[in-house]
XYZ file of C-alpha atoms in Angstrom:
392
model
C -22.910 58.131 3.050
C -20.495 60.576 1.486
C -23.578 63.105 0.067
C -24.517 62.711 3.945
C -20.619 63.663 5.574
C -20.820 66.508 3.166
C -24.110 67.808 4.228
C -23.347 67.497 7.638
C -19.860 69.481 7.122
C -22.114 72.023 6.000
C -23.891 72.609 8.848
C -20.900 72.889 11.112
C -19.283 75.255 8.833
C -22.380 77.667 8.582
C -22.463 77.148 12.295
C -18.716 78.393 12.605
C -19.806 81.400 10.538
C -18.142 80.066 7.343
C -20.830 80.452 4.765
C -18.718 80.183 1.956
C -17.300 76.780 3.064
C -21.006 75.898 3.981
C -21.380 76.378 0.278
C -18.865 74.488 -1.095
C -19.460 71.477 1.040
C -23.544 71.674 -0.176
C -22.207 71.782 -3.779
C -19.662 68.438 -3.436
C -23.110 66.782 -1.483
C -25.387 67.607 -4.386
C -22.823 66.014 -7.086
C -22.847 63.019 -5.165
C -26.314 62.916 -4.933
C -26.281 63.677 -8.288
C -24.431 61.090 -9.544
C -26.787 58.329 -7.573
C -30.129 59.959 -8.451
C -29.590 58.890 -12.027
C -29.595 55.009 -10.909
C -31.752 55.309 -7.042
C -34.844 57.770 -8.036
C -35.010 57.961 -4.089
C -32.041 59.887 -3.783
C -34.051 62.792 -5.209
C -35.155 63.682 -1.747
C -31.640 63.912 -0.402
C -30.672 65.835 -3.630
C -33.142 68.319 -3.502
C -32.873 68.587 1.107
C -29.557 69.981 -0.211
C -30.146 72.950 -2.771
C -32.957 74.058 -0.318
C -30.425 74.078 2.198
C -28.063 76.291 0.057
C -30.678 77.984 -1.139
C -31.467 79.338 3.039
C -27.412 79.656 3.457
C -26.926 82.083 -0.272
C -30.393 84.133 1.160
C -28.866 84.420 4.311
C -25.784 86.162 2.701
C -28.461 88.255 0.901
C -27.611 86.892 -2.702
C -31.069 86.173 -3.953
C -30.869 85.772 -7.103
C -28.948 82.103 -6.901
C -30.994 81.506 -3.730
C -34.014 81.192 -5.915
C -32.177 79.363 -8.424
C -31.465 76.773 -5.551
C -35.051 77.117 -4.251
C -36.526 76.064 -7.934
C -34.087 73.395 -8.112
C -34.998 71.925 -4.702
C -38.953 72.335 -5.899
C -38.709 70.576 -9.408
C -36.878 67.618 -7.885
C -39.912 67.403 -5.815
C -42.377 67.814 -8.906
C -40.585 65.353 -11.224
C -39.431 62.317 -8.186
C -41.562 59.635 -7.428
C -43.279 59.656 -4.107
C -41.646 57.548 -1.879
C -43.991 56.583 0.110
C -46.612 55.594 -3.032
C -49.514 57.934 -1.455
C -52.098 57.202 -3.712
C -53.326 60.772 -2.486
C -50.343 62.984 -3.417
C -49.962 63.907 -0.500
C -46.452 65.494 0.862
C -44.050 63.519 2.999
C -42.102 64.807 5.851
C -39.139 65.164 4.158
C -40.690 67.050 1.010
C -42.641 69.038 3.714
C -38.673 70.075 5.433
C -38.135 71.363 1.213
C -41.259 72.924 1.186
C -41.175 74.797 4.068
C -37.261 76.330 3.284
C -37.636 76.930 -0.215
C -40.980 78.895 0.993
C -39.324 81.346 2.989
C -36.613 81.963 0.280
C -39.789 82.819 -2.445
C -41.056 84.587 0.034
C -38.411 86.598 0.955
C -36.802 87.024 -2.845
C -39.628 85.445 -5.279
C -43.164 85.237 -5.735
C -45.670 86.013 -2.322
C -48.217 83.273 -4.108
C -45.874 80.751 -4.530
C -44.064 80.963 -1.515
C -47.708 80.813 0.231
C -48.413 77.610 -1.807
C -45.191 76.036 -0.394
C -45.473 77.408 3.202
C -49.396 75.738 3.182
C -48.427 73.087 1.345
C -45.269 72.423 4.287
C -48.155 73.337 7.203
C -50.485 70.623 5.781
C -47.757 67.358 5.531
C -46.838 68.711 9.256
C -49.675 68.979 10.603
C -51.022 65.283 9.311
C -49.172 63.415 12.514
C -50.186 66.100 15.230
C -53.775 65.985 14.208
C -53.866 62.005 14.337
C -51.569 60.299 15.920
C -51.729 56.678 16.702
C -54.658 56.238 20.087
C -52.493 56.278 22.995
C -49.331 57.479 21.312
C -49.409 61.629 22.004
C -52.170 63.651 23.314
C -54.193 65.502 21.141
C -52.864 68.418 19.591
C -49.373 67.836 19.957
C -46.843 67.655 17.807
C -44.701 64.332 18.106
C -40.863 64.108 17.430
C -39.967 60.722 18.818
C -42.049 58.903 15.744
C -39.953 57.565 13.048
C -39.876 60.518 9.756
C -41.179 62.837 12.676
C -40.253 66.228 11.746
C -38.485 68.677 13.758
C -41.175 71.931 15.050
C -38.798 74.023 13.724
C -39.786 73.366 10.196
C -43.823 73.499 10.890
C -43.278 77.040 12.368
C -41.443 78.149 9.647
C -43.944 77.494 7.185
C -46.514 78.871 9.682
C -44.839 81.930 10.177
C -44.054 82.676 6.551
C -47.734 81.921 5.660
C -48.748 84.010 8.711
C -46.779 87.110 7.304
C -48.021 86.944 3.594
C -52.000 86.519 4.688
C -51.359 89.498 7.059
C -50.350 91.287 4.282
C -53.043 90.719 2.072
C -55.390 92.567 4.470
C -58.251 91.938 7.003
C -59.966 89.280 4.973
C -57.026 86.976 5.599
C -56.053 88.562 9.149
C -58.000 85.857 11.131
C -56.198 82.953 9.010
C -53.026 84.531 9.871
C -53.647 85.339 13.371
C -54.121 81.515 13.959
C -50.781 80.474 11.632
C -49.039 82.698 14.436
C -50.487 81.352 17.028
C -49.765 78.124 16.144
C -46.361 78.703 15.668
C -45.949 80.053 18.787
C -47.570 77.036 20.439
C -44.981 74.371 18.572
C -41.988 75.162 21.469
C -39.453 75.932 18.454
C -36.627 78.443 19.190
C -37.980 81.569 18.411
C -35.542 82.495 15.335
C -36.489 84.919 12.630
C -37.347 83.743 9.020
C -35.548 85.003 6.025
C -39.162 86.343 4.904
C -38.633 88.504 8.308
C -35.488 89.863 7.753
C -36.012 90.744 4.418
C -38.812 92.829 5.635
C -36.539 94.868 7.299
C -33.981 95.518 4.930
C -33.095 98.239 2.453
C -35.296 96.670 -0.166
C -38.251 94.865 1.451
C -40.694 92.398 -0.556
C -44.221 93.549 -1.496
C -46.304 90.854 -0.147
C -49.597 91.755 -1.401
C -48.821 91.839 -5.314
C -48.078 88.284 -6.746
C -47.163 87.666 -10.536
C -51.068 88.857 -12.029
C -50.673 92.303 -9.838
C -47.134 92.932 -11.315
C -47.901 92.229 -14.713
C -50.800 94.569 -14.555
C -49.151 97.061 -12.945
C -46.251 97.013 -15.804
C -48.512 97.386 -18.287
C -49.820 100.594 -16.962
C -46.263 102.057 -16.785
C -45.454 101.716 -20.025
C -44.730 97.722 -20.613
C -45.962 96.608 -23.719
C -49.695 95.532 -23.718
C -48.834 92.185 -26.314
C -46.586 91.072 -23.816
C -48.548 91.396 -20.886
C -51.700 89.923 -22.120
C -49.789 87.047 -23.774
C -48.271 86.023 -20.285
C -51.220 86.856 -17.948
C -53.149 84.260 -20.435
C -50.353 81.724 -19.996
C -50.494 82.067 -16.255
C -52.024 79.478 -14.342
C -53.446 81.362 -11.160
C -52.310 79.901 -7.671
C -55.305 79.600 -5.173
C -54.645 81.942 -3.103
C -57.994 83.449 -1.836
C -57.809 81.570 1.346
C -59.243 78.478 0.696
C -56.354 75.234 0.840
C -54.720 74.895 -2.292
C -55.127 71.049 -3.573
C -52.514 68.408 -2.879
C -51.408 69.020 -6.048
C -50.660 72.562 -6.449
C -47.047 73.371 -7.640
C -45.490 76.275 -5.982
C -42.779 76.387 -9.030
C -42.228 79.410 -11.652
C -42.359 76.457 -14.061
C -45.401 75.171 -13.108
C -47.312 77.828 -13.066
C -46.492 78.360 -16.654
C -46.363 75.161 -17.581
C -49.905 74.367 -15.689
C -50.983 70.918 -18.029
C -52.660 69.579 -14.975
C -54.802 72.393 -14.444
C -55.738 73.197 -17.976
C -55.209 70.481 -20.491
C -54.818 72.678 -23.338
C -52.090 74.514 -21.610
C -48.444 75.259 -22.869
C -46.151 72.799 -22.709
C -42.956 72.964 -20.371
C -41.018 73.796 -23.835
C -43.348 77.350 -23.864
C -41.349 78.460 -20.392
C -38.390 79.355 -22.571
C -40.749 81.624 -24.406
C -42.090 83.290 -21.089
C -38.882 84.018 -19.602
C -37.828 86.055 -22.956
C -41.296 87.602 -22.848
C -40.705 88.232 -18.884
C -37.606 89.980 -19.960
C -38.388 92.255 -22.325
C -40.849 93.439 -20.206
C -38.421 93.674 -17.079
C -36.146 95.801 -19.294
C -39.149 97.982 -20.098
C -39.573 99.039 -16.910
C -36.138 99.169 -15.816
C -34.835 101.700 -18.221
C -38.279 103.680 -17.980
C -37.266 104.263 -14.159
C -41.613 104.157 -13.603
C -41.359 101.126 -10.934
C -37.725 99.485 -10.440
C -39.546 96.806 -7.563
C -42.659 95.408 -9.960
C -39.344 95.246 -13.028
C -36.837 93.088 -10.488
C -39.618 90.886 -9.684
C -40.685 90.238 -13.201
C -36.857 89.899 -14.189
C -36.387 87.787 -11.382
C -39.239 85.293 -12.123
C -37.480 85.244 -15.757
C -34.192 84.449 -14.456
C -35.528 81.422 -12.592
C -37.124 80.419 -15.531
C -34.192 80.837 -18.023
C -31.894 79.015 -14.959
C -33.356 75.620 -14.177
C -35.580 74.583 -16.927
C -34.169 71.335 -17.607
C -35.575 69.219 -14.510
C -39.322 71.254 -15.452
C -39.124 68.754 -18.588
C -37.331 65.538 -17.506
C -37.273 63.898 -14.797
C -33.813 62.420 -15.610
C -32.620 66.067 -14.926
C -32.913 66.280 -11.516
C -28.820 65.078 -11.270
C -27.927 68.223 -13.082
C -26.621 70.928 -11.372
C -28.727 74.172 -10.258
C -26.588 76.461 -11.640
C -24.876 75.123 -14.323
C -23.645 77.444 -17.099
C -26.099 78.858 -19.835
C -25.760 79.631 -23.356
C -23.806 83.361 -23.767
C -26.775 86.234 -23.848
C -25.184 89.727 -24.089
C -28.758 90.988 -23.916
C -29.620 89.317 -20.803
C -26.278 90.076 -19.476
C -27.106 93.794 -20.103
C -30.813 93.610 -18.237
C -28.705 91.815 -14.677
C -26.400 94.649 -14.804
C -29.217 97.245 -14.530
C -31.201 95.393 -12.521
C -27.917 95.242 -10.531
C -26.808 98.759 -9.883
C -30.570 99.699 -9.074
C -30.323 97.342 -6.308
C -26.899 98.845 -5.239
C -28.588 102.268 -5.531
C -30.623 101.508 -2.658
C -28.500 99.929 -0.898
C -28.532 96.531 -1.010
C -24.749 95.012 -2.335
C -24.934 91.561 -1.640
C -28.246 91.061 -3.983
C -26.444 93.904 -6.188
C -23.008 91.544 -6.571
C -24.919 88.134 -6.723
C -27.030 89.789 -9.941
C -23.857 91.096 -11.400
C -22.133 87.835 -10.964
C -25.227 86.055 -12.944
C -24.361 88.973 -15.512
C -20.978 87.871 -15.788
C -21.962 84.120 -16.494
C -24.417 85.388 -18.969
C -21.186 87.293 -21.083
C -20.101 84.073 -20.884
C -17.690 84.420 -18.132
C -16.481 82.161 -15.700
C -19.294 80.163 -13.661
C -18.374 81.767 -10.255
C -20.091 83.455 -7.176
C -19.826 85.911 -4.993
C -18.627 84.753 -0.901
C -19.525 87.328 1.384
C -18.155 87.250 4.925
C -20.842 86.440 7.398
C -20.419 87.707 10.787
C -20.581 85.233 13.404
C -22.209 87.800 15.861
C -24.781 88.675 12.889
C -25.669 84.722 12.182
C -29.420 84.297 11.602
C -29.841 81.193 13.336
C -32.277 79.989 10.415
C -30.001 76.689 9.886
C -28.776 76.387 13.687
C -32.056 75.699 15.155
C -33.076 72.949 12.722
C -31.750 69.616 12.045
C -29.064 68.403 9.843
């Protein structure tokens, strides 16, 4: 009951323009939730409903870098719970669908295009399951029902429509008929019409290349100069998302970890201990291409993908780590310290300062500084609306 107060304070603060109070309130939920995750494994939903939430509130203040922490957080609770509901099929929920289809707009719009289209499709499928087939007599065909116990609010299914939508239509005219009917269907579902994050990114100062997942940016460092060891080592690590238009499987994890981690997919693969290993790998290949100026965008999203990594690896391993926090403080790395401070004032050199100050604030914890970040001011008149049309 007290996670739930909390969680709802949120909301009205982000509503009142207050982001940074949003914030705090979203970090006293998750320690409750925390705290009763260790003993009532179903708590993990709750837990991880509230570091997606955060993670849409720190993207909306443009701080990326611990909105993807948040966002892998939320998604590894996911991986490691329990289903709820016993599915024998895997299938997603409605309230795992809600995390899926958030934390897929914040990859989408700071992370990885493939996994944030594995979440998004992932979200559209658990939505869709009650419009397709409702109960005879209940809803006509085709609609989407709200008034059904765990019913999902639209809001959520256009979301994940729209961000899907966006990345196929990137990815050229092979995919422009898939994402011609993920718009249309959101358009259909009668949700307000508020942008994405994915959307607004898009038009800032440093937009998101959509067409060139983890693979593409590895290859494309390696031609500018990254070292060819490193590369090769990590592109044979990789386990690749399906993302050639055909539905993903049930099971498909739209996480950094497991995607490196990938045991399900190839028995002989690493084990979740070898993402500690990637992430240095991912880094001293994301320095390479930082200091060699050849292509600052493809070296923030491979350092990015290793901060997420080096941030939230303990829930990737152990499911009795999904109480811990999301950003709780790391081990002192001068080195690492070094690469967020360059990574840093490239962002503020094209101007971007909110992403600049969140990464120099993650540069600060990794001196070993105090664990502390960054509140922003968000204008009332400027509020997204992301949160506001969606329920609490």
């Amino acid at each position: 009951m007290l996670g739930g107060v909390q969680y709802d304070l949120a909301a009205l603060r982000y509503r009142a323009g207050d982001p940074g109070a949003a914030v705090r309130a979203l970090d006293a939920s998750e320690q409750l939730y925390a705290v009763l995750v260790r003993r009532t494994p179903a708590a993990a939903g709750p837990l991880a409903d509230v570091r997606a939430r955060r993670a849409v509130v720190r993207a909306t203040q443009g701080h990326g870098a611990s909105a993807l922490v948040d966002a892998q957080a939320a998604l590894l609770g996911l991986r490691a719970a329990s289903d709820p509901l016993g599915r024998p099929d895997g299938r997603d929920d409605p309230g795992s669908a809600r995390v899926l289809a958030l934390c897929g707009d914040v990859l989408a719009a700071f992370g990885d295009p493939d996994l944030a289209l594995v979440a998004s499709e992932r979200a559209v499928r658990a939505l869709l399951g009650p419009a397709v087939a409702p109960p005879a007599g209940a809803h006509p065909a085709g609609t989407f029902p709200t008034d059904r116990p765990g019913s999902p609010h639209p809001g959520y299914l256009a979301r994940a429509c729209r961000v899907a939508a966006v990345i196929r239509q990137a990815r050229g005219p092979g995919q422009a008929d898939r994402a011609r009917r993920l718009a249309a269907a959101a358009a259909h579902l009668g949700a307000p019409p508020t942008s994405t994050l994915l959307e607004q990114r898009i038009s800032s100062p440093l937009p998101p290349d959509l067409a060139l997942g983890l693979r593409g940016a590895l290859r494309v460092a390696e031609r500018r100069g990254g070292d060819p060891g490193t590369t090769s080592s990590l592109l044979q690590a990789l386990a690749a998302p399906d993302t050639d238009g055909a539905p993903p499987g049930w099971s498909t994890d739209p996480t950094w970890h497991g995607r490196i981690t990938a045991a399900r997919a190839r028995p002989n693969g690493p084990t979740p201990a070898a993402a500690g290993a990637c992430a240095t790998m991912l880094g001293r290949l994301a320095g390479d291409i930082l200091s060699a100026s050849a292509d600052p965008l493809v070296g923030l999203r491979l350092m990015l993908e290793a901060h997420c990594l080096r941030a939230a690896p303990a829930a990737a391993a152990c499911p009795a780590a999904l109480g811990e926090r999301a950003d709780r403080a790391q081990a002192a790395d001068p080195a690492w310290a070094g690469l967020l401070d360059a990574a840093s004032r490239r962002i503020a050199a094209v101007g971007d300062p909110s992403f600049a100050l969140d990464l120099a604030s993650w540069a600060e914890r990794a001196r070993g500084g105090p664990a502390h970040r960054p509140v922003v001011a968000l204008d009332p008149q400027g509020a997204t609306g992301t949160w506001q049309a969606l329920p609490c």
